[in-house]
Amino acid sequence: MSEDKDKKKASSEDLYHSIKIPDTFETEDDFFNDISESLKMQVNEQLGDSLDNTNDKDGGTSVDKEPSKKKMKHKGIKITGGVILGLLIVIGLLVGTRSGRKLLINWGANIVADRIDQEGTEENKDNLLFTKPSIEVHPGENYNPEFRKEEYVANFLLFGLEEIGGGGRSDSMMIASVNLKDKTIKLTSLMRDCYVDIPGHGKNKLNAAYALGGAECLVDTVQQNFKIYIDGYASVNFESFEKIIDRLGGVDIELGATEAAYLNKTNYISNPSYRNVKAGWNTLNGNQALGYSRVRKVATLGGVNNDQGRTLRQRRVLNAIFEKYKSKNFIELASIMYDVLPMIKTNLTSTQISDVLEQILENGITTIDNYRIPAENCYTDGRNNHGFVLLLDFEANVKKLYEYIFLDEEEPTVTPSNTVEGPANTSN
């Protein structure tokens, strides 16, 4: 019995040492081919030994002397154990090294790209994330050196589309910034009533840009007015938003008493049977979460009113979605992503998706920060032929945006209390 264990251990050790694992691989195919060939060699060797035992000493095949069932079973155990050990080594290599994890991430990104609704990827395919380009070398046709871009930040425009009754305005807009310097994801809400220049269409509210020229027009509008480079975008419509929340099993949101009462008596929650939320923590389904995200006529929990309150609710929902995803195990997450990806439109390529996933995972980014543009005291309310609008001090807002996203240090305010003065004149 002890002898069998020793043989089994020796066979496993032979397999382990036969798999040569270089530090790097030129291609993913080289990696998997090397592993595959090593495993194949071991299995063939074991099978060869079994077949050799069926031969006579004279070299002829024995008809009368079949290998015993016990020996065949022993060989089968050795082969199976060796293959399992080899697979464990491969899995350990993939998870335990950056190059291995990169292979897994690339594989996952290709699956994402196959499932997600991609548009405009041909125009965006050469844009490199997490680089600081110059106008001479940057491959993107729309790059403008006035648009701020740093190698430690990638910016993505996220927007939700209101398509009720054939409409096509962006009801919510956010810049999601992956910052490698402070290892955070930063969400910046852009209020839809911002009065901006829409390239080729004159002045209008920000949420009109998509209706006037689609996603490309909206991205151009954000870049031109806020002087920030957008690396890519993703969008969902209301119907898809509801389905995504439901597929997650709902999101946990804390409601104030006023919010809950308002949601229960209005059509923001479009299905009357779901108008049963309460003050305190609720697990909102898709229909409830959509209604909550659109409310702006009552104050949020914490007392934020109007469109500022509405954008705060939207950021709270995104935070809740992020937390829900973090609570899922890998199998659950893979299944959910497989179902919801076709509901999302994006211009990101599989290479870009792989790049951002790798940076998030390798840098351990699990924190989301929140902000809003226009910043406090950097705008005034107005009214014109487009209705109620927010008139921005763009220079001040761009400065605040840079401080938040790129971690620029705020310039100290010079006041009499911190001004250095010369010695007092004591002469008579």
Coordinates of C-alpha atoms in Angstrom, one line a residue:
M1 CA 0.0 0.0 0.0
S2 CA 2.8 2.3 0.9
E3 CA 4.6 1.4 -2.3
D4 CA 1.5 2.4 -4.4
K5 CA 1.4 5.8 -2.6
D6 CA 5.1 6.4 -3.4
K7 CA 4.6 5.5 -7.0
K8 CA 1.6 7.9 -7.3
K9 CA 3.6 10.7 -5.7
A10 CA 6.5 10.0 -8.0
S11 CA 4.3 10.2 -11.0
S12 CA 2.8 13.5 -9.9
E13 CA 6.2 14.9 -9.2
D14 CA 7.4 13.8 -12.7
L15 CA 4.4 15.7 -14.2
Y16 CA 5.1 18.8 -12.2
H17 CA 8.8 18.9 -13.3
S18 CA 7.9 18.1 -16.9
I19 CA 5.9 21.3 -17.3
K20 CA 8.4 24.0 -18.0
I21 CA 7.0 27.5 -17.2
P22 CA 9.0 30.4 -18.6
D23 CA 8.7 33.8 -17.1
T24 CA 7.0 35.3 -20.1
F25 CA 5.3 34.1 -23.3
E26 CA 5.4 35.7 -26.7
T27 CA 1.8 35.0 -27.3
E28 CA -1.2 33.5 -25.5
D29 CA -1.1 30.6 -28.0
D30 CA 2.5 29.8 -27.0
F31 CA 1.5 29.6 -23.4
F32 CA -1.5 27.3 -23.8
N33 CA 0.3 25.1 -26.5
D34 CA 3.3 24.6 -24.1
I35 CA 1.0 23.5 -21.3
S36 CA -1.1 21.3 -23.6
E37 CA 1.9 19.6 -25.0
S38 CA 3.3 18.9 -21.6
L39 CA 0.1 17.3 -20.4
K40 CA -0.3 15.4 -23.6
M41 CA 3.2 14.0 -23.3
Q42 CA 2.6 12.8 -19.7
V43 CA -0.7 11.1 -20.6
N44 CA 0.9 9.4 -23.7
E45 CA 3.8 8.2 -21.6
Q46 CA 1.4 6.6 -19.0
L47 CA -0.7 5.0 -21.8
G48 CA 2.4 3.8 -23.5
D49 CA 3.6 2.0 -20.3
S50 CA 0.2 0.3 -20.0
L51 CA 0.4 -0.9 -23.7
D52 CA 4.0 -2.1 -23.2
N53 CA 2.9 -4.3 -20.4
T54 CA 0.6 -6.2 -22.8
N55 CA 3.5 -7.2 -25.0
D56 CA 5.5 -10.5 -24.7
K57 CA 9.2 -10.4 -23.9
D58 CA 9.8 -11.6 -27.5
G59 CA 8.1 -8.5 -28.9
G60 CA 4.8 -10.1 -29.9
T61 CA 1.5 -9.2 -28.5
S62 CA 0.2 -11.6 -25.9
V63 CA -3.3 -12.9 -26.4
D64 CA -3.4 -15.0 -23.3
K65 CA -1.8 -12.5 -20.9
E66 CA -4.1 -9.5 -20.4
P67 CA -3.0 -6.9 -17.9
S68 CA -4.8 -7.3 -14.6
K69 CA -7.7 -5.0 -13.8
K70 CA -5.8 -3.9 -10.7
K71 CA -2.8 -2.7 -12.8
M72 CA -5.1 -0.9 -15.3
K73 CA -7.0 0.8 -12.5
H74 CA -3.7 1.9 -10.9
K75 CA -2.5 3.4 -14.3
G76 CA -5.9 5.1 -14.7
I77 CA -5.5 6.7 -11.2
K78 CA -2.0 7.9 -12.0
I79 CA -3.1 9.4 -15.3
T80 CA -6.2 11.1 -13.8
G81 CA -4.2 12.4 -10.8
G82 CA -1.4 13.7 -13.1
V83 CA -3.9 15.6 -15.3
I84 CA -5.6 17.1 -12.3
L85 CA -2.3 18.2 -10.8
G86 CA -1.4 19.7 -14.2
L87 CA -4.6 21.6 -14.4
L88 CA -4.1 22.9 -10.8
I89 CA -0.6 24.1 -11.8
V90 CA -2.1 25.9 -14.8
I91 CA -4.8 27.5 -12.7
G92 CA -2.3 28.5 -10.0
L93 CA -0.1 30.1 -12.7
L94 CA -2.9 32.0 -14.3
V95 CA -4.2 33.4 -11.0
G96 CA -0.9 33.8 -9.2
T97 CA 1.0 35.8 -11.8
R98 CA 0.2 39.0 -13.6
S99 CA 0.9 37.5 -17.0
G100 CA -1.5 34.7 -16.2
R101 CA -4.2 37.0 -14.9
K102 CA -3.8 39.1 -18.1
L103 CA -4.5 36.0 -20.2
L104 CA -7.7 35.4 -18.1
I105 CA -8.7 39.0 -18.4
N106 CA -8.1 39.0 -22.2
W107 CA -10.3 35.9 -22.4
G108 CA -13.0 37.5 -20.4
A109 CA -12.8 40.8 -22.4
N110 CA -13.3 38.8 -25.6
I111 CA -16.4 37.3 -24.2
V112 CA -17.7 40.7 -23.1
A113 CA -17.0 42.1 -26.6
D114 CA -18.9 39.2 -28.2
R115 CA -22.0 39.8 -25.9
I116 CA -22.1 43.6 -25.6
D117 CA -23.8 45.8 -28.2
Q118 CA -20.8 47.5 -29.8
E119 CA -21.0 50.6 -32.1
G120 CA -18.4 52.9 -33.4
T121 CA -15.5 50.6 -32.4
E122 CA -13.8 51.1 -35.8
E123 CA -13.4 54.8 -35.2
N124 CA -12.3 54.2 -31.6
K125 CA -10.1 51.1 -32.1
D126 CA -6.7 52.8 -32.1
N127 CA -7.3 55.0 -29.0
L128 CA -5.1 53.9 -26.1
L129 CA -6.2 54.1 -22.5
F130 CA -3.9 55.2 -19.7
T131 CA -1.6 57.1 -21.9
K132 CA -0.7 60.8 -22.2
P133 CA -0.7 61.4 -25.9
S134 CA 0.7 64.3 -28.0
I135 CA -1.2 65.6 -31.0
E136 CA 1.6 64.1 -33.3
V137 CA 1.3 60.5 -32.0
H138 CA -2.2 60.1 -30.7
P139 CA -4.1 58.0 -33.2
G140 CA -7.6 59.3 -32.4
E141 CA -8.9 61.7 -35.1
N142 CA -10.8 63.9 -32.7
Y143 CA -8.0 64.4 -30.2
N144 CA -7.5 68.0 -29.3
P145 CA -4.6 69.0 -27.0
E146 CA -7.0 71.4 -25.2
F147 CA -8.8 68.3 -23.9
R148 CA -7.1 67.2 -20.7
K149 CA -5.8 63.6 -20.7
E150 CA -3.3 62.0 -18.2
E151 CA -1.7 58.6 -18.3
Y152 CA -3.0 57.7 -14.8
V153 CA -6.7 58.4 -15.7
A154 CA -9.1 57.0 -18.2
N155 CA -12.5 58.7 -18.6
F156 CA -15.7 57.1 -19.9
L157 CA -19.0 58.8 -20.5
L158 CA -22.0 56.9 -19.1
F159 CA -25.5 57.9 -20.1
G160 CA -29.1 56.7 -19.8
L161 CA -31.5 57.3 -22.6
E162 CA -35.1 58.3 -22.3
E163 CA -36.9 56.7 -25.3
I164 CA -40.4 56.9 -24.0
G165 CA -42.8 57.9 -26.8
G166 CA -40.0 57.9 -29.4
G167 CA -37.8 60.4 -27.5
G168 CA -34.1 60.3 -27.6
R169 CA -32.7 62.6 -24.9
S170 CA -30.0 61.6 -22.4
D171 CA -31.8 61.6 -19.1
S172 CA -28.6 61.0 -17.1
M173 CA -25.0 61.7 -17.9
M174 CA -21.9 60.8 -15.9
I175 CA -18.1 60.8 -16.4
A176 CA -16.7 57.6 -14.9
S177 CA -13.0 58.1 -14.3
V178 CA -10.6 55.2 -13.4
N179 CA -7.8 56.9 -11.5
L180 CA -4.6 54.8 -10.9
K181 CA -2.9 57.4 -8.7
D182 CA -5.4 57.3 -5.8
K183 CA -6.9 53.9 -6.9
T184 CA -10.5 55.1 -7.2
I185 CA -13.4 55.2 -9.6
K186 CA -14.8 58.7 -9.7
L187 CA -18.3 59.4 -10.8
T188 CA -19.1 63.0 -11.9
S189 CA -22.7 63.8 -12.7
L190 CA -23.3 66.3 -15.5
M191 CA -26.6 68.0 -14.9
R192 CA -28.8 67.9 -17.9
D193 CA -29.9 71.5 -17.8
C194 CA -26.3 72.8 -18.3
Y195 CA -26.5 75.4 -21.0
V196 CA -23.7 74.5 -23.4
D197 CA -22.4 74.9 -26.9
I198 CA -23.4 71.8 -29.0
P199 CA -21.0 71.5 -31.9
G200 CA -22.8 72.2 -35.2
H201 CA -26.1 73.0 -33.4
G202 CA -25.5 76.1 -31.3
K203 CA -26.4 76.6 -27.7
N204 CA -28.9 74.3 -25.9
K205 CA -29.3 72.1 -22.8
L206 CA -26.7 69.3 -22.5
N207 CA -29.3 66.6 -22.6
A208 CA -30.3 67.8 -26.1
A209 CA -26.9 66.8 -27.6
Y210 CA -27.8 63.1 -28.0
A211 CA -31.1 63.8 -29.7
L212 CA -29.4 66.2 -32.1
G213 CA -26.5 64.0 -33.1
G214 CA -26.3 60.8 -31.2
A215 CA -23.5 59.5 -29.0
E216 CA -20.7 61.1 -31.0
C217 CA -22.3 64.5 -30.7
L218 CA -22.8 64.1 -26.9
V219 CA -19.2 63.0 -26.4
D220 CA -18.0 66.0 -28.5
T221 CA -20.2 68.3 -26.5
V222 CA -18.8 67.1 -23.2
Q223 CA -15.2 67.3 -24.5
Q224 CA -15.5 70.8 -26.0
N225 CA -17.3 72.4 -23.0
F226 CA -15.4 70.8 -20.2
K227 CA -12.0 70.4 -21.8
I228 CA -11.6 66.8 -20.9
Y229 CA -10.8 63.8 -23.1
I230 CA -13.4 61.0 -23.2
D231 CA -11.8 57.6 -23.9
G232 CA -15.1 55.8 -24.6
Y233 CA -18.8 55.6 -23.7
A234 CA -21.5 53.2 -22.6
S235 CA -25.3 53.7 -22.6
V236 CA -28.5 52.0 -21.6
N237 CA -32.2 52.9 -22.1
F238 CA -34.8 52.8 -19.4
E239 CA -36.1 49.4 -20.3
S240 CA -32.6 47.9 -20.2
F241 CA -31.9 49.7 -16.9
E242 CA -34.9 48.0 -15.3
K243 CA -33.9 44.5 -16.5
I244 CA -30.3 45.0 -15.4
I245 CA -31.4 45.8 -11.8
D246 CA -33.8 42.9 -11.8
R247 CA -31.2 40.5 -13.0
L248 CA -29.0 41.6 -10.1
G249 CA -31.7 40.9 -7.6
G250 CA -32.5 44.5 -6.9
V251 CA -30.3 47.2 -5.3
D252 CA -30.2 48.4 -1.6
I253 CA -31.2 52.1 -1.2
E254 CA -32.1 54.0 1.9
L255 CA -35.1 56.3 1.5
G256 CA -36.2 59.3 3.5
A257 CA -39.8 59.5 4.6
T258 CA -40.7 62.2 2.1
E259 CA -39.1 60.3 -0.8
A260 CA -40.9 57.1 0.1
A261 CA -44.3 58.8 0.4
Y262 CA -43.8 60.7 -2.9
L263 CA -42.8 57.5 -4.8
N264 CA -45.8 55.7 -3.5
K265 CA -48.3 58.3 -4.8
T266 CA -46.8 59.2 -8.2
N267 CA -46.2 57.5 -11.5
Y268 CA -42.4 57.6 -11.2
I269 CA -42.8 54.0 -10.2
S270 CA -44.8 53.1 -13.3
N271 CA -46.1 49.8 -12.0
P272 CA -48.7 50.6 -9.3
S273 CA -48.2 47.2 -7.6
Y274 CA -44.6 48.3 -6.8
R275 CA -45.6 51.5 -5.0
N276 CA -44.9 50.0 -1.6
V277 CA -41.6 51.4 -0.6
K278 CA -40.9 52.6 2.9
A279 CA -38.7 55.0 4.8
G280 CA -35.4 53.3 5.6
W281 CA -33.5 50.6 3.7
N282 CA -35.3 49.0 0.7
T283 CA -34.2 46.5 -1.9
L284 CA -35.6 48.2 -5.0
N285 CA -36.4 46.2 -8.1
G286 CA -35.8 47.6 -11.5
N287 CA -39.1 49.5 -11.8
Q288 CA -38.7 51.1 -8.4
A289 CA -35.0 52.0 -8.9
L290 CA -35.8 53.7 -12.2
G291 CA -38.5 55.7 -10.6
Y292 CA -36.2 56.7 -7.7
S293 CA -33.5 57.7 -10.1
R294 CA -35.8 60.1 -11.9
V295 CA -37.3 62.0 -9.0
R296 CA -36.3 65.6 -8.5
K297 CA -39.3 67.4 -7.0
V298 CA -38.7 66.3 -3.4
A299 CA -35.5 66.4 -1.4
T300 CA -33.3 63.4 -1.1
L301 CA -32.4 61.7 2.1
G302 CA -30.0 64.3 3.4
G303 CA -32.0 67.3 2.0
V304 CA -30.7 67.8 -1.6
N305 CA -33.3 69.3 -3.8
N306 CA -34.2 69.7 -7.5
D307 CA -31.9 68.3 -10.3
Q308 CA -29.0 68.2 -7.8
G309 CA -31.0 65.7 -5.8
R310 CA -31.9 63.7 -8.9
T311 CA -28.2 63.3 -10.0
L312 CA -27.3 62.4 -6.4
R313 CA -29.9 59.6 -6.5
Q314 CA -28.5 58.4 -9.8
R315 CA -25.0 58.2 -8.3
R316 CA -26.4 56.3 -5.3
V317 CA -28.0 53.8 -7.6
L318 CA -24.7 53.3 -9.4
N319 CA -22.9 52.8 -6.1
A320 CA -25.5 50.3 -5.0
I321 CA -25.1 48.4 -8.3
F322 CA -21.3 48.3 -7.8
E323 CA -21.8 47.0 -4.2
K324 CA -24.2 44.3 -5.4
Y325 CA -21.7 43.2 -8.1
K326 CA -19.0 43.0 -5.4
S327 CA -21.2 40.7 -3.3
K328 CA -21.5 38.1 -6.0
N329 CA -19.2 35.2 -6.5
F330 CA -17.4 34.6 -9.8
I331 CA -20.0 32.1 -11.1
E332 CA -22.9 34.3 -10.3
L333 CA -21.2 37.3 -11.7
A334 CA -20.3 35.6 -15.0
S335 CA -23.9 34.4 -15.4
I336 CA -25.3 37.9 -14.7
M337 CA -22.9 39.6 -17.0
Y338 CA -23.7 37.2 -19.8
D339 CA -27.4 38.2 -19.6
V340 CA -27.0 41.9 -19.2
L341 CA -24.2 42.8 -21.6
P342 CA -26.4 42.8 -24.7
M343 CA -28.4 45.5 -23.1
I344 CA -25.4 47.9 -23.0
K345 CA -24.1 49.9 -26.0
T346 CA -20.5 51.0 -26.1
N347 CA -17.8 52.0 -28.5
L348 CA -15.0 50.3 -26.5
T349 CA -13.1 47.5 -28.2
S350 CA -12.2 44.2 -26.5
T351 CA -8.6 45.4 -26.1
Q352 CA -9.8 48.5 -24.3
I353 CA -12.2 46.6 -22.1
S354 CA -9.3 44.2 -21.2
D355 CA -7.1 47.1 -20.4
V356 CA -9.4 48.8 -18.0
L357 CA -10.4 45.5 -16.3
E358 CA -6.7 44.7 -15.8
Q359 CA -5.9 48.1 -14.3
I360 CA -8.9 47.9 -11.9
L361 CA -8.0 44.4 -10.8
E362 CA -4.3 44.8 -10.5
N363 CA -4.6 48.1 -8.7
G364 CA -7.2 46.7 -6.3
I365 CA -9.7 49.5 -7.1
T366 CA -12.9 49.0 -5.1
T367 CA -13.7 52.5 -4.0
I368 CA -16.2 54.9 -5.8
D369 CA -16.1 58.7 -5.2
N370 CA -18.9 61.0 -6.3
Y371 CA -19.1 64.6 -7.6
R372 CA -21.3 66.9 -9.6
I373 CA -20.9 69.5 -12.3
P374 CA -21.7 72.4 -12.1
A375 CA -19.9 72.7 -8.8
E376 CA -21.3 74.7 -5.9
N377 CA -21.2 78.5 -6.4
C378 CA -20.0 78.1 -10.0
Y379 CA -23.3 78.7 -11.8
T380 CA -26.5 80.7 -11.8
D381 CA -30.1 79.8 -12.7
G382 CA -31.5 81.2 -15.9
R383 CA -34.4 80.9 -18.3
N384 CA -34.6 81.4 -22.0
N385 CA -36.3 79.9 -25.1
H386 CA -35.1 76.4 -24.0
G387 CA -36.8 76.8 -20.6
F388 CA -35.0 76.5 -17.3
V389 CA -31.2 76.4 -17.7
L390 CA -28.0 76.4 -15.6
L391 CA -25.6 79.1 -16.7
L392 CA -22.1 77.9 -15.9
D393 CA -18.9 79.7 -15.1
F394 CA -17.0 77.2 -17.4
E395 CA -13.5 78.3 -16.3
A396 CA -14.3 77.7 -12.6
N397 CA -16.1 74.4 -13.3
V398 CA -13.3 73.0 -15.5
K399 CA -10.8 73.9 -12.7
K400 CA -13.0 72.1 -10.1
L401 CA -13.4 69.1 -12.5
Y402 CA -9.6 68.8 -12.9
E403 CA -9.1 69.0 -9.2
Y404 CA -11.5 66.2 -8.6
I405 CA -10.6 63.8 -11.5
F406 CA -6.9 64.5 -11.9
L407 CA -6.1 65.4 -8.3
D408 CA -4.8 68.8 -9.1
E409 CA -4.1 70.7 -5.9
E410 CA -6.4 73.6 -5.1
E411 CA -4.6 76.9 -5.1
P412 CA -4.5 78.4 -1.6
T413 CA -6.6 81.6 -1.1
V414 CA -4.5 84.5 -0.1
T415 CA -6.1 86.3 2.9
P416 CA -4.7 88.8 5.5
S417 CA -4.4 85.9 8.0
N418 CA -2.0 84.0 5.9
T419 CA -0.1 86.9 4.2
V420 CA 3.5 87.3 5.3
E421 CA 4.2 90.9 6.4
G422 CA 7.5 92.6 7.0
P423 CA 8.7 93.8 10.4
A424 CA 6.7 96.7 11.9
N425 CA 8.2 100.2 11.6
T426 CA 9.2 101.2 15.1
S427 CA 10.9 104.5 14.3
N428 CA 9.5 107.7 15.7

